[in-house]
mmCIF file of C-alpha atoms in Angstrom:
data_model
loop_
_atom_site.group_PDB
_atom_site.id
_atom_site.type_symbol
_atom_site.label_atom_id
_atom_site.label_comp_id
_atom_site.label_asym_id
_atom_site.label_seq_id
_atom_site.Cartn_x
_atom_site.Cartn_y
_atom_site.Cartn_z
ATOM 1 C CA UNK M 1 0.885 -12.692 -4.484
ATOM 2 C CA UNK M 2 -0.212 -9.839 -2.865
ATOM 3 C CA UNK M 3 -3.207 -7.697 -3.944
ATOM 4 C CA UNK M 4 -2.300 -4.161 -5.111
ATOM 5 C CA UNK M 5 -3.829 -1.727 -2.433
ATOM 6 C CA UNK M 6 -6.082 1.415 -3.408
ATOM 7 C CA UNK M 7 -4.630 4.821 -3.132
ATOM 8 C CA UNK M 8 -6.327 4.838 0.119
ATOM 9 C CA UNK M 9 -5.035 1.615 1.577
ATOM 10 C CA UNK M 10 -2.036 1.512 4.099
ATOM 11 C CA UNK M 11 -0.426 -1.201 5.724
ATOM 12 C CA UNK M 12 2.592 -1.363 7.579
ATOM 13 C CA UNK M 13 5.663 -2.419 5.788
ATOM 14 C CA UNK M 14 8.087 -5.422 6.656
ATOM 15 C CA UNK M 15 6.966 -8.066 8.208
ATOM 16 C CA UNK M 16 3.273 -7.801 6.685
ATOM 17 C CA UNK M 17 2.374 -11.075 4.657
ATOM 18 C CA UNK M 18 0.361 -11.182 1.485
ATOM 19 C CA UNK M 19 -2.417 -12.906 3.218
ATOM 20 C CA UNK M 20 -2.542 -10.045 5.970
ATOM 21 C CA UNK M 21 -2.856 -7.349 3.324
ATOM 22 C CA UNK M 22 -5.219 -8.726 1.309
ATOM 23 C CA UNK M 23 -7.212 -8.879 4.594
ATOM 24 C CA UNK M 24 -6.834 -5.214 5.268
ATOM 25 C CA UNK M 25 -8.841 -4.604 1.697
ATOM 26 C CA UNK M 26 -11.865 -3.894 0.417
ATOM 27 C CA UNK M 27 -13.853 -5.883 -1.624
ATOM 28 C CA UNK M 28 -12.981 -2.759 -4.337
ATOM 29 C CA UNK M 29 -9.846 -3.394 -3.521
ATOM 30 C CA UNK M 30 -9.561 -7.011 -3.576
ATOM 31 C CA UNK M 31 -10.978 -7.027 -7.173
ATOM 32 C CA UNK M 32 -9.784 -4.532 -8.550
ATOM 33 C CA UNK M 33 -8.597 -5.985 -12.161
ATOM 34 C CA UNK M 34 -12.354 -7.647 -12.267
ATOM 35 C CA UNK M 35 -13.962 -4.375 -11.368
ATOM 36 C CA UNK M 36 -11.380 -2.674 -14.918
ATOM 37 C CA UNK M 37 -12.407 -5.753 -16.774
ATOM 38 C CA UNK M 38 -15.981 -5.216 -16.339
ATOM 39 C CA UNK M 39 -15.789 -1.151 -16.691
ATOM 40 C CA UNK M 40 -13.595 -1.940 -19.995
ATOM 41 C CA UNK M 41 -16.272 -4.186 -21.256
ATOM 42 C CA UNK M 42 -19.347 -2.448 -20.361
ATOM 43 C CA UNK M 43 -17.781 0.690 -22.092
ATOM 44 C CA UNK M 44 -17.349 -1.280 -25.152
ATOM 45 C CA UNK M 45 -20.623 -2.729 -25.292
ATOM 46 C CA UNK M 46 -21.954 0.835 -24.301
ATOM 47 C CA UNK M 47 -20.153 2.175 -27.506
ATOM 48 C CA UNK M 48 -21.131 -0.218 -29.959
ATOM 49 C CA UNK M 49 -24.830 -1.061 -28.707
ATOM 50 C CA UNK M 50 -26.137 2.997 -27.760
ATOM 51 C CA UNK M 51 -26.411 4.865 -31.305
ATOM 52 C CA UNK M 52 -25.101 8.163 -31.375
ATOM 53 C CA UNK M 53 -23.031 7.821 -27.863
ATOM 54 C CA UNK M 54 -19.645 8.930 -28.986
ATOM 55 C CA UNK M 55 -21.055 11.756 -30.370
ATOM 56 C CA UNK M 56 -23.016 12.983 -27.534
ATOM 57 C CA UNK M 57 -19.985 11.961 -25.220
ATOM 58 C CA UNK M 58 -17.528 14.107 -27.430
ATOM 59 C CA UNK M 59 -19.937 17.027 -27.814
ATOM 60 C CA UNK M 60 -18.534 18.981 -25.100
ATOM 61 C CA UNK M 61 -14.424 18.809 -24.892
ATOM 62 C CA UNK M 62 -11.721 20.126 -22.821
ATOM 63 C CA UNK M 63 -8.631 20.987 -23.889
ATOM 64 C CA UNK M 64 -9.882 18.761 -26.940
ATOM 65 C CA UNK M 65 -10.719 15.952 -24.265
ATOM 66 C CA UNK M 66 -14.229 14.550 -24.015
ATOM 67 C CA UNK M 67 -15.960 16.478 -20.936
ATOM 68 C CA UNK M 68 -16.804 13.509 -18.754
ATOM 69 C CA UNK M 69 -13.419 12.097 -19.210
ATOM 70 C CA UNK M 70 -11.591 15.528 -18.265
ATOM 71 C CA UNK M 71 -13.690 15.186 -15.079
ATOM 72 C CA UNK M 72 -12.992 11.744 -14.366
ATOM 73 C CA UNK M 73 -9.146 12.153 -14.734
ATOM 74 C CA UNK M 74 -9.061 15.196 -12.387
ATOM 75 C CA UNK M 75 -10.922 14.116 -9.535
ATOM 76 C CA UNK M 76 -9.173 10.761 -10.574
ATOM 77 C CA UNK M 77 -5.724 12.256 -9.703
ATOM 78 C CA UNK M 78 -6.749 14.570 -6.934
ATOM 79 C CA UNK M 79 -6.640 12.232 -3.752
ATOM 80 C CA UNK M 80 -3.567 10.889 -4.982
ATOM 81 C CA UNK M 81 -1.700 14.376 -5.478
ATOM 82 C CA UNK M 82 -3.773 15.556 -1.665
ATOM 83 C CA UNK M 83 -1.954 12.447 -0.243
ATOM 84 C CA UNK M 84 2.234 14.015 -1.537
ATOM 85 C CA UNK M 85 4.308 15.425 1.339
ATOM 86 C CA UNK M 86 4.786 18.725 -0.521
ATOM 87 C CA UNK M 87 7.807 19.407 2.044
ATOM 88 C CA UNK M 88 9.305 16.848 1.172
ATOM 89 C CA UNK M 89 10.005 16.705 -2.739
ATOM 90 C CA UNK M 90 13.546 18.311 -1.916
ATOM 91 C CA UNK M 91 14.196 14.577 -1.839
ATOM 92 C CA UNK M 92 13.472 13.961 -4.767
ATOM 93 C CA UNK M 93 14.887 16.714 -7.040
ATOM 94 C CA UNK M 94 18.102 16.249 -5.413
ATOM 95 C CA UNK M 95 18.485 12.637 -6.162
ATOM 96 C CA UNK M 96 20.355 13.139 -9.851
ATOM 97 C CA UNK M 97 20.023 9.215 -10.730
ATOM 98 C CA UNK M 98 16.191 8.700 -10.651
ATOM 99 C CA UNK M 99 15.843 12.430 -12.763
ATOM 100 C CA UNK M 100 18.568 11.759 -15.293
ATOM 101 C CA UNK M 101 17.331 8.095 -15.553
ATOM 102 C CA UNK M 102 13.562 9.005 -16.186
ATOM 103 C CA UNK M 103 14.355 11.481 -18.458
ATOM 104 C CA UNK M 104 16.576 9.198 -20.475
ATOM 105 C CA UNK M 105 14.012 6.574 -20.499
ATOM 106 C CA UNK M 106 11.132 8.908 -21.345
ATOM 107 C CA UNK M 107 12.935 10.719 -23.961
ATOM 108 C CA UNK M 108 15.293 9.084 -25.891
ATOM 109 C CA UNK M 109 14.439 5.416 -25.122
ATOM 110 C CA UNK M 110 10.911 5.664 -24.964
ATOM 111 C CA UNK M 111 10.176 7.323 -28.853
ATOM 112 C CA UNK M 112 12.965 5.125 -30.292
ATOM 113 C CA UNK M 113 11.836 2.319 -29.035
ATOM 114 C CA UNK M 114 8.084 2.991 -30.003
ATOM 115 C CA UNK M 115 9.476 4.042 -33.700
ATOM 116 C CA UNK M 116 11.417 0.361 -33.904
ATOM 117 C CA UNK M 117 8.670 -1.454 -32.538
ATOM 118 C CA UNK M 118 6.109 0.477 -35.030
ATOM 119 C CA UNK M 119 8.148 -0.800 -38.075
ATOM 120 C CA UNK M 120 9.055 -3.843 -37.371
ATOM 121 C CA UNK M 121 5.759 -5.023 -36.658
ATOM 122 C CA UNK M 122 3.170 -2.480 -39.178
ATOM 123 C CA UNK M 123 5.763 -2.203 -42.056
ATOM 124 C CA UNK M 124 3.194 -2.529 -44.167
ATOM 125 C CA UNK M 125 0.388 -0.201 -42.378
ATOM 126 C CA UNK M 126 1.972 3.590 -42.484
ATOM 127 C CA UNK M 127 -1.276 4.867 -40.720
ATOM 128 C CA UNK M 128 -1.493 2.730 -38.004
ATOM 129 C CA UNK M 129 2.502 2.967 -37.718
ATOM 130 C CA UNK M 130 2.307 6.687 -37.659
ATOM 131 C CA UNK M 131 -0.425 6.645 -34.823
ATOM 132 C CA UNK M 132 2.101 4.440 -32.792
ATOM 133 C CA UNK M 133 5.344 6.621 -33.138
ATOM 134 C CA UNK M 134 3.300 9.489 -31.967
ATOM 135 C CA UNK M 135 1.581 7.406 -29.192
ATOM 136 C CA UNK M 136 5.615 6.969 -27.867
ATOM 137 C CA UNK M 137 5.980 10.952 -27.792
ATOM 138 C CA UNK M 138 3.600 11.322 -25.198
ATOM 139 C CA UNK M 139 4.339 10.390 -22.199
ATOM 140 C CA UNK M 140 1.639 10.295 -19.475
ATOM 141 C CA UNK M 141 0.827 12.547 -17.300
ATOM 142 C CA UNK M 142 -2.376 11.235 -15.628
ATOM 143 C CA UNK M 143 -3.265 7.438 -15.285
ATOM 144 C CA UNK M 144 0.600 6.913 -14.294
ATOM 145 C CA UNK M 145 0.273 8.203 -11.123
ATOM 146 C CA UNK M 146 -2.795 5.883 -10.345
ATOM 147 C CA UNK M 147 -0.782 3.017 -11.321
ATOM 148 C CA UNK M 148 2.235 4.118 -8.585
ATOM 149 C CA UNK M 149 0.017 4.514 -6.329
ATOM 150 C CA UNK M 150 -1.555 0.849 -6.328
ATOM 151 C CA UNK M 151 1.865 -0.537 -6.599
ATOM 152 C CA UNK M 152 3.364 0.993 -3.576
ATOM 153 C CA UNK M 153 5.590 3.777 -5.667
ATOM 154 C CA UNK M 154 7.151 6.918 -3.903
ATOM 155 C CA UNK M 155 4.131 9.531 -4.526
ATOM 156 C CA UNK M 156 6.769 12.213 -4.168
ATOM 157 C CA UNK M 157 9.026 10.840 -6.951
ATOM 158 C CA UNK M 158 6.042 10.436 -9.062
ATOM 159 C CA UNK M 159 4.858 14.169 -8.537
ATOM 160 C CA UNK M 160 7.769 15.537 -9.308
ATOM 161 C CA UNK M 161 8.732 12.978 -12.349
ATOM 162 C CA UNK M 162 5.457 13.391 -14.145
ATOM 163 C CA UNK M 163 6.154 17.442 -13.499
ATOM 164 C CA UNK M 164 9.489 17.054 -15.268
ATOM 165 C CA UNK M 165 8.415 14.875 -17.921
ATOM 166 C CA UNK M 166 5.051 17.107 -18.817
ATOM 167 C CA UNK M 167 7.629 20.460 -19.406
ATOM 168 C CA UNK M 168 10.134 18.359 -21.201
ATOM 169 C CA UNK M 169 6.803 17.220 -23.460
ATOM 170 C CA UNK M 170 5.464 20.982 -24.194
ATOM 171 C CA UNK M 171 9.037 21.644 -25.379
ATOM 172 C CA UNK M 172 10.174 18.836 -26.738
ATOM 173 C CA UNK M 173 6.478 16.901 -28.454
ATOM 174 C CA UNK M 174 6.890 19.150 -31.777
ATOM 175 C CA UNK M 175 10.531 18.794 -32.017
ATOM 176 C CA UNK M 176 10.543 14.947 -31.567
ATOM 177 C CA UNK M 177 7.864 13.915 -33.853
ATOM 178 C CA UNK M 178 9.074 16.040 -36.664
ATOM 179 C CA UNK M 179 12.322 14.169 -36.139
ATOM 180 C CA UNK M 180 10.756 10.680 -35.635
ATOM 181 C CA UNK M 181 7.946 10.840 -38.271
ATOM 182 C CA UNK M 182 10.511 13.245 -40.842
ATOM 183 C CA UNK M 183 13.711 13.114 -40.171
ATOM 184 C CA UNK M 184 15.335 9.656 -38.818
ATOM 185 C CA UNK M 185 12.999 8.120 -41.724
ATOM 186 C CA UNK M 186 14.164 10.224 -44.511
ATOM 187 C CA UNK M 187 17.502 9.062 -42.869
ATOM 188 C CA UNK M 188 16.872 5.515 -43.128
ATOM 189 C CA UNK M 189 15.357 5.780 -46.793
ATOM 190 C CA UNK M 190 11.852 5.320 -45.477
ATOM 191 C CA UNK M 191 8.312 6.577 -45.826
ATOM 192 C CA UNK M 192 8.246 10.507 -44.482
ATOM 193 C CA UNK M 193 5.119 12.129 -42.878
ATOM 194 C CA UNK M 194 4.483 15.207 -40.639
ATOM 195 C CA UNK M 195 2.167 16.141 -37.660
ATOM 196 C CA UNK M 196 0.323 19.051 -36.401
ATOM 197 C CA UNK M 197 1.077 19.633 -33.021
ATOM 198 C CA UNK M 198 0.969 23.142 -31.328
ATOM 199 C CA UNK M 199 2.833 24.055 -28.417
ATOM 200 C CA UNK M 200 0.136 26.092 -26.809
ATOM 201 C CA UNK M 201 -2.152 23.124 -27.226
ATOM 202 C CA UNK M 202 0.091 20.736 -25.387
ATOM 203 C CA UNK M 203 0.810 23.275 -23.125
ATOM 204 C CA UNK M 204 -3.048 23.398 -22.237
ATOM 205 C CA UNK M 205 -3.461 20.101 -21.763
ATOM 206 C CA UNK M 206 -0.841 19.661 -19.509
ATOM 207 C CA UNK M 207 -1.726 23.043 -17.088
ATOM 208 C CA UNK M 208 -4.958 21.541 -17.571
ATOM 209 C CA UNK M 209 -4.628 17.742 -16.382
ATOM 210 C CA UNK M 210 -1.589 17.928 -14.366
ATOM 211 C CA UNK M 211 -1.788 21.574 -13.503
ATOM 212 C CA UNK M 212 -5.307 21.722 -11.328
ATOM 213 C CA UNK M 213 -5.390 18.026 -9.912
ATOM 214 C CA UNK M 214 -1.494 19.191 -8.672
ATOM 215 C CA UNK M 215 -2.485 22.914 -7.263
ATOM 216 C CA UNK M 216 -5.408 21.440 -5.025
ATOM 217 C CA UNK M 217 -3.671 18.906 -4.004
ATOM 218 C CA UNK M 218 -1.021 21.111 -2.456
ATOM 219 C CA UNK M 219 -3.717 23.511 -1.568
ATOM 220 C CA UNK M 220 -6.045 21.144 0.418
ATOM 221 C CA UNK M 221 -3.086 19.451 2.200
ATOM 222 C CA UNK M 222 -1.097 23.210 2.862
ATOM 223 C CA UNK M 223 -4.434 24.290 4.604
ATOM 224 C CA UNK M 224 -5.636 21.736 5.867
ATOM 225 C CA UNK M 225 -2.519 21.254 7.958
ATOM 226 C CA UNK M 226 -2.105 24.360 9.100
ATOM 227 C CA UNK M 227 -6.332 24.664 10.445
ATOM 228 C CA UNK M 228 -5.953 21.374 11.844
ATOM 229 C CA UNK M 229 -3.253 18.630 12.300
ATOM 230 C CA UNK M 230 -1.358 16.239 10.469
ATOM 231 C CA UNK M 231 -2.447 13.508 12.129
ATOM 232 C CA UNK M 232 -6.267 14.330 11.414
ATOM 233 C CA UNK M 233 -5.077 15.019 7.759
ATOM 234 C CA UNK M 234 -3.308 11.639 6.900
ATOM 235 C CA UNK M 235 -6.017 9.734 9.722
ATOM 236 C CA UNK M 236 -8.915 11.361 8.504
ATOM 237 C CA UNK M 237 -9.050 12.875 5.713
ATOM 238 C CA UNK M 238 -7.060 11.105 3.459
ATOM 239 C CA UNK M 239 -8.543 7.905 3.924
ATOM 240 C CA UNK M 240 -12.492 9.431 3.316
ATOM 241 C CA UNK M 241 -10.884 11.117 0.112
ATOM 242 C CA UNK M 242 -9.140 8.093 -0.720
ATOM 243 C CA UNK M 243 -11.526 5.880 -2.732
ATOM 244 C CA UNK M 244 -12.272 8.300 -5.105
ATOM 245 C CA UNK M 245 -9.614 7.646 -7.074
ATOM 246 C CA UNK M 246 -10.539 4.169 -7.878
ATOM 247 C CA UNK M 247 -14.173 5.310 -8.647
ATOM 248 C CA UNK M 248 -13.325 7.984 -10.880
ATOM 249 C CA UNK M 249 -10.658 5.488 -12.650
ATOM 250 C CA UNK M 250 -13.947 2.267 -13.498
ATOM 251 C CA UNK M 251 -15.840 5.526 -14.460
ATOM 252 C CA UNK M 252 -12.912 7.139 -16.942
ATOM 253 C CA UNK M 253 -12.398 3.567 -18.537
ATOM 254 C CA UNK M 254 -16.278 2.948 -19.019
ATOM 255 C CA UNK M 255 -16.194 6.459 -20.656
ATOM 256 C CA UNK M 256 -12.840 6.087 -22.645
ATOM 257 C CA UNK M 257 -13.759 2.630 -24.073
ATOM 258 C CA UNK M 258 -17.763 3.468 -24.851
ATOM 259 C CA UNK M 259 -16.251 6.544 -26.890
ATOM 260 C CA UNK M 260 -14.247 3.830 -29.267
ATOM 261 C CA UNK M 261 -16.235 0.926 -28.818
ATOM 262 C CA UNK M 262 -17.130 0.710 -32.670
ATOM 263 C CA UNK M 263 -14.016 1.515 -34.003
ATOM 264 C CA UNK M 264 -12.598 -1.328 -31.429
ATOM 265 C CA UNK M 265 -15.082 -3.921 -31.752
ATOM 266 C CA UNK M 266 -15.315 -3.339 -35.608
ATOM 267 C CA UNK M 267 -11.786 -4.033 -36.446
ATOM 268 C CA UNK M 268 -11.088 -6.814 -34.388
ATOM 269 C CA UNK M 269 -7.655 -7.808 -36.647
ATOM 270 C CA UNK M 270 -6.270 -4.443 -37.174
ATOM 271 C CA UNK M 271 -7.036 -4.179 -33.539
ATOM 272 C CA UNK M 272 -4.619 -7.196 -32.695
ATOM 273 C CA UNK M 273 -2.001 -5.435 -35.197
ATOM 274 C CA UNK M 274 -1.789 -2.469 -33.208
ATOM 275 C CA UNK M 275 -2.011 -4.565 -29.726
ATOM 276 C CA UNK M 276 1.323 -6.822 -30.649
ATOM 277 C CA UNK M 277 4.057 -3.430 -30.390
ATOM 278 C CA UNK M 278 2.196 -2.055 -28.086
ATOM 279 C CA UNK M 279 2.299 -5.310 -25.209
ATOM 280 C CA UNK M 280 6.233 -5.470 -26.199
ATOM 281 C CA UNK M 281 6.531 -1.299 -25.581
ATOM 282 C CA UNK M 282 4.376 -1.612 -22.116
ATOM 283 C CA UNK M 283 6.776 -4.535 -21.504
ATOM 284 C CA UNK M 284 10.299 -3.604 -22.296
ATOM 285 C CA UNK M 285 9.864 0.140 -21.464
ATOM 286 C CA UNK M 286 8.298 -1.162 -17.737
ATOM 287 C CA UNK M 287 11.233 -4.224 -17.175
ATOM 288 C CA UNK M 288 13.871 -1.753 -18.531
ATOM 289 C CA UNK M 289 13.022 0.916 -15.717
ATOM 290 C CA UNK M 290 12.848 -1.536 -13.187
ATOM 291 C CA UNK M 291 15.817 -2.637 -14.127
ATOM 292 C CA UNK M 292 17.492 0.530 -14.267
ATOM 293 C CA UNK M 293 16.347 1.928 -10.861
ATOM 294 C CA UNK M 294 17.429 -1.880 -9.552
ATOM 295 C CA UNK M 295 20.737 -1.273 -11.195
ATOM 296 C CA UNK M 296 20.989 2.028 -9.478
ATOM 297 C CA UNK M 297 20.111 0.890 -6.003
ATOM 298 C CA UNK M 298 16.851 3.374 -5.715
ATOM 299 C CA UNK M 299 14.966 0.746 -3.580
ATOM 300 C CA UNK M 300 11.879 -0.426 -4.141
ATOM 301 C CA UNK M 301 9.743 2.553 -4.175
ATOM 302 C CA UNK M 302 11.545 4.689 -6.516
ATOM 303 C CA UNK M 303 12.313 2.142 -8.264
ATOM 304 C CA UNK M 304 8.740 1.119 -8.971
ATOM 305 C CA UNK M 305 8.037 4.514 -9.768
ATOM 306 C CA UNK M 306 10.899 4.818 -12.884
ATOM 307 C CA UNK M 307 9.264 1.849 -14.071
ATOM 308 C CA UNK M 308 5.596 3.269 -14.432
ATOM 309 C CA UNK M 309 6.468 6.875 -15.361
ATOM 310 C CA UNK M 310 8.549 5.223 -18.044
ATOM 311 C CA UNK M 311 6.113 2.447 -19.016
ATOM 312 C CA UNK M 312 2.719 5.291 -19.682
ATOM 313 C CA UNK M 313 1.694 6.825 -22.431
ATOM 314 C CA UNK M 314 -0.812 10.726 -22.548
ATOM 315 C CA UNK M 315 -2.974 8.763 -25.261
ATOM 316 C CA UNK M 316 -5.550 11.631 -24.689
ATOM 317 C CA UNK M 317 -2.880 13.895 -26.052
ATOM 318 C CA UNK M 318 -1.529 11.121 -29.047
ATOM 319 C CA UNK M 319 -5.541 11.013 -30.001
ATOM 320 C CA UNK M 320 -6.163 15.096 -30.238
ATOM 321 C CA UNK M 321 -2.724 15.120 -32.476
ATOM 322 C CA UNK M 322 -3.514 12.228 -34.880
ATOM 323 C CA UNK M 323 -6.956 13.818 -35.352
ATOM 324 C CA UNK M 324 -5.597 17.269 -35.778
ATOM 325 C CA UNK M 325 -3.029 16.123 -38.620
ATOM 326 C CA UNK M 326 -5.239 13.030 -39.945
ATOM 327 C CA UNK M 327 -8.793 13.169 -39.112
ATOM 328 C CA UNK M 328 -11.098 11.024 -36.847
ATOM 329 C CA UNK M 329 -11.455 8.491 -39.272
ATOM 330 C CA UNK M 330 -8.071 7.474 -39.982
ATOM 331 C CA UNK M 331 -5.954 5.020 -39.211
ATOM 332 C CA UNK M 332 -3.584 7.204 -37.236
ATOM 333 C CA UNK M 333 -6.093 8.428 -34.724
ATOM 334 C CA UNK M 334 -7.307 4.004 -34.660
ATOM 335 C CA UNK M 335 -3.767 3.430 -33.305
ATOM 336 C CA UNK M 336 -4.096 5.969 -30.391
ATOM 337 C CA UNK M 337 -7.774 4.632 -29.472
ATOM 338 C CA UNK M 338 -6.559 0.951 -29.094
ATOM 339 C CA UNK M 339 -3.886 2.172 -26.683
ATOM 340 C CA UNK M 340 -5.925 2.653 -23.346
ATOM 341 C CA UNK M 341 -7.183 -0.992 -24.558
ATOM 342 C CA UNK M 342 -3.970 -2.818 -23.924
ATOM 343 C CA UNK M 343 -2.372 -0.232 -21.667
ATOM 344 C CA UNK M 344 -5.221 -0.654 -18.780
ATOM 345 C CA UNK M 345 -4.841 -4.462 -18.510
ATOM 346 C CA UNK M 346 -0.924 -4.606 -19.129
ATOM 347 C CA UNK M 347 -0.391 -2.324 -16.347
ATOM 348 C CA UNK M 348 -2.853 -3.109 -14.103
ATOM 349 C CA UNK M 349 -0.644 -6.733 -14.684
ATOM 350 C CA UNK M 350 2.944 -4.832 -13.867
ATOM 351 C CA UNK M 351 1.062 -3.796 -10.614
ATOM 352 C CA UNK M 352 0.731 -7.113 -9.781
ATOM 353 C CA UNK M 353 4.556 -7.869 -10.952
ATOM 354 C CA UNK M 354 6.128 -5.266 -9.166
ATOM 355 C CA UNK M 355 4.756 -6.162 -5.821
ATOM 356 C CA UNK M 356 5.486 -9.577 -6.370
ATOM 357 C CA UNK M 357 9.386 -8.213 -7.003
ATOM 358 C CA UNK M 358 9.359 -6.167 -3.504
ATOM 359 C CA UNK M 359 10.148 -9.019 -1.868
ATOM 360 C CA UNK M 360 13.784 -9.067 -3.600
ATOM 361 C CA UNK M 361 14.034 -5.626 -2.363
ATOM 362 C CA UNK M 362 15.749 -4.764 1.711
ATOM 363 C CA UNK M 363 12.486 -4.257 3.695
ATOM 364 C CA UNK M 364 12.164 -0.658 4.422
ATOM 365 C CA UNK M 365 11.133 -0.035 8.208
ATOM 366 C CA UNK M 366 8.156 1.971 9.091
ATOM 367 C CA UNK M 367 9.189 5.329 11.614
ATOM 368 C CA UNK M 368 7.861 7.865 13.256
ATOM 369 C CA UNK M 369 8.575 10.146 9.795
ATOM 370 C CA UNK M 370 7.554 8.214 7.354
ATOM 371 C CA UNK M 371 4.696 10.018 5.516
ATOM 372 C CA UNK M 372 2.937 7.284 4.186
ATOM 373 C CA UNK M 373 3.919 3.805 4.835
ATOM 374 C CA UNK M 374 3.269 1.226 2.333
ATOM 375 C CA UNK M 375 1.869 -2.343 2.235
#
């Protein structure tokens, strides 16, 4: 099987073999899902062996969003977003099966398929059931586009389908989890609740995490351009930007998992409650977008990129809105934490699975205008 590449890796497309590409990698690259494992575990360990880390970690937010994790998802996502052919995303809005199709998936699929999961599996645990029907109301907006990237996705698709799916969620977020958490239960004759969630918070977060990483991005690569060439810019400058993006990603996890280490580590069981609908969302909402964009003859790249903006989740966002209506303590806010636990490794795993699956896909020839071709 061939390795998933960094955002800064390249290889020609077609008649490049598994063993060639993994080759053409660095030793970051070539171990990548040891390199998570370790950050993942060292966080933990950092959480639950450092007193007092959380707090110091959490003293200082953004947008309610621990400091050094705010900084490690926006220079995360920066090389990424530098590397999109801004000229280019015409492509992409006018292709009416991959937007209909995402949105579908992301909105109506996505939370009733988290809210079926959540009861058939915690029937019996409201707050941690809660905490997982808001988890499916926010989609991602951030780690998604690092997990495109490493699987070969279309970077302009991505842009433009996490851009889409961050307005439908300042919009729609309020609307959707009244109905989910009120509504549809009341419906069904079972247990009602409620959330706090404010549009102009949501709306931060997203100008915040998508909005900055996305404006430099077209910045750097607009000026860059037009002071020097494209060929230096893609040549050059891209690949000396690129690894940054995999840095900033071990550092985020280490950070993200040392801030919930002891809530993690000190409820191993309820842990493994919350993990079981979680693997089966990551799962069915991932296979049912490849499907789909399959089904719909988007080829591989597009394809792979419904897949992964259907399959994430904006836990930052689920986190900040369980703690807002339910405290820091409660079960509720336990459910979002445990997220970034499974999601890391069980998409980290779909990168592997979706380049194993290019294969079954017509090989897409490298030429002279292709902006970025893939391994």
């Amino acid at each position: 099987m061939s390795r998933p590449p960094s955002p800064s890796a390249h290889v020609d497309t077609g008649s490049t073999g598994p063993d060639q590409v993994a080759a053409r990698l660095s030793t970051l690259d070539r171990f990548l899902p040891v390199w998570i494992g370790l950050a993942m575990l060292a966080g933990l360990l950092l959480g639950r062996l450092v007193p007092g880390l959380g707090d110091a970690l959490s003293r200082v937010q953004v947008a309610g969003v621990s400091l050094p994790i705010a900084l490690g998802l926006l220079v995360m996502m920066y090389p990424v977003l530098a590397k999109v052919r801004y000229d280019r995303l015409d492509t992409v809005t006018g292709d009416t099966r991959l937007l209909v199709g995402s949105l579908g998936l992301n909105w109506v699929v996505g939370p009733a398929l988290m809210f079926t999961l959540a009861w058939i599996f915690l029937p019996d645990l409201p707050a941690y059931r809660t905490g997982l029907i808001i988890v499916g109301l926010a989609r991602c907006i951030a780690m998604v586009i690092i997990w495109n990237d490493l699987a070969c996705g279309d970077r302009e698709a991505a842009a433009v389908l996490v851009a889409l799916n961050s307005l439908f969620q300042v919009v729609a977020f309020a609307g959707l989890g009244w109905f989910y958490l009120s509504v549809l239960p009341g419906w069904l004759g079972l247990d009602q609740t409620g959330i706090a969630a404010s549009t102009w918070d949501i709306a931060r977060s997203v100008l915040i995490f998508l909005g900055i990483p996305l404006l430099a991005g077209f910045l750097s690569r607009r000026l860059d351009e037009r002071a020097r060439a494209l060929p230096w810019y893609d040549g050059t400058f891209i690949p000396q930007i690129g690894p940054w993006s995999l840095y900033r990603l071990l550092f985020t996890i280490v950070i993200l998992f040392a801030l919930q280490g002891d809530a993690i580590t000190s409820r191993p069981l309820d842990v493994a409650r919350i993990a079981i609908p979680l693997l089966a969302y990551f799962a069915l909402m991932w296979g049912g977008g490849f499907g789909l964009g399959a089904g719909l003859g988007l080829g591989y790249e597009r394809t792979t990129t419904l897949a992964f903006t259907a399959a994430g989740n904006n836990f930052e966002l689920a986190i900040a809105v369980a703690i807002a209506t339910f405290g820091a303590v409660s079960g509720q806010a336990l459910a979002g934490v445990v997220g970034p636990l499974i999601e890391v490794p069980a998409l980290v795993g779909l990168v592997y699975v979706s380049l194993a699956l290019r294969r079954r896909f017509p090989a897409q020839k490298a030429t002279a205008d292709t902006p970025h071709p893939r391994p």
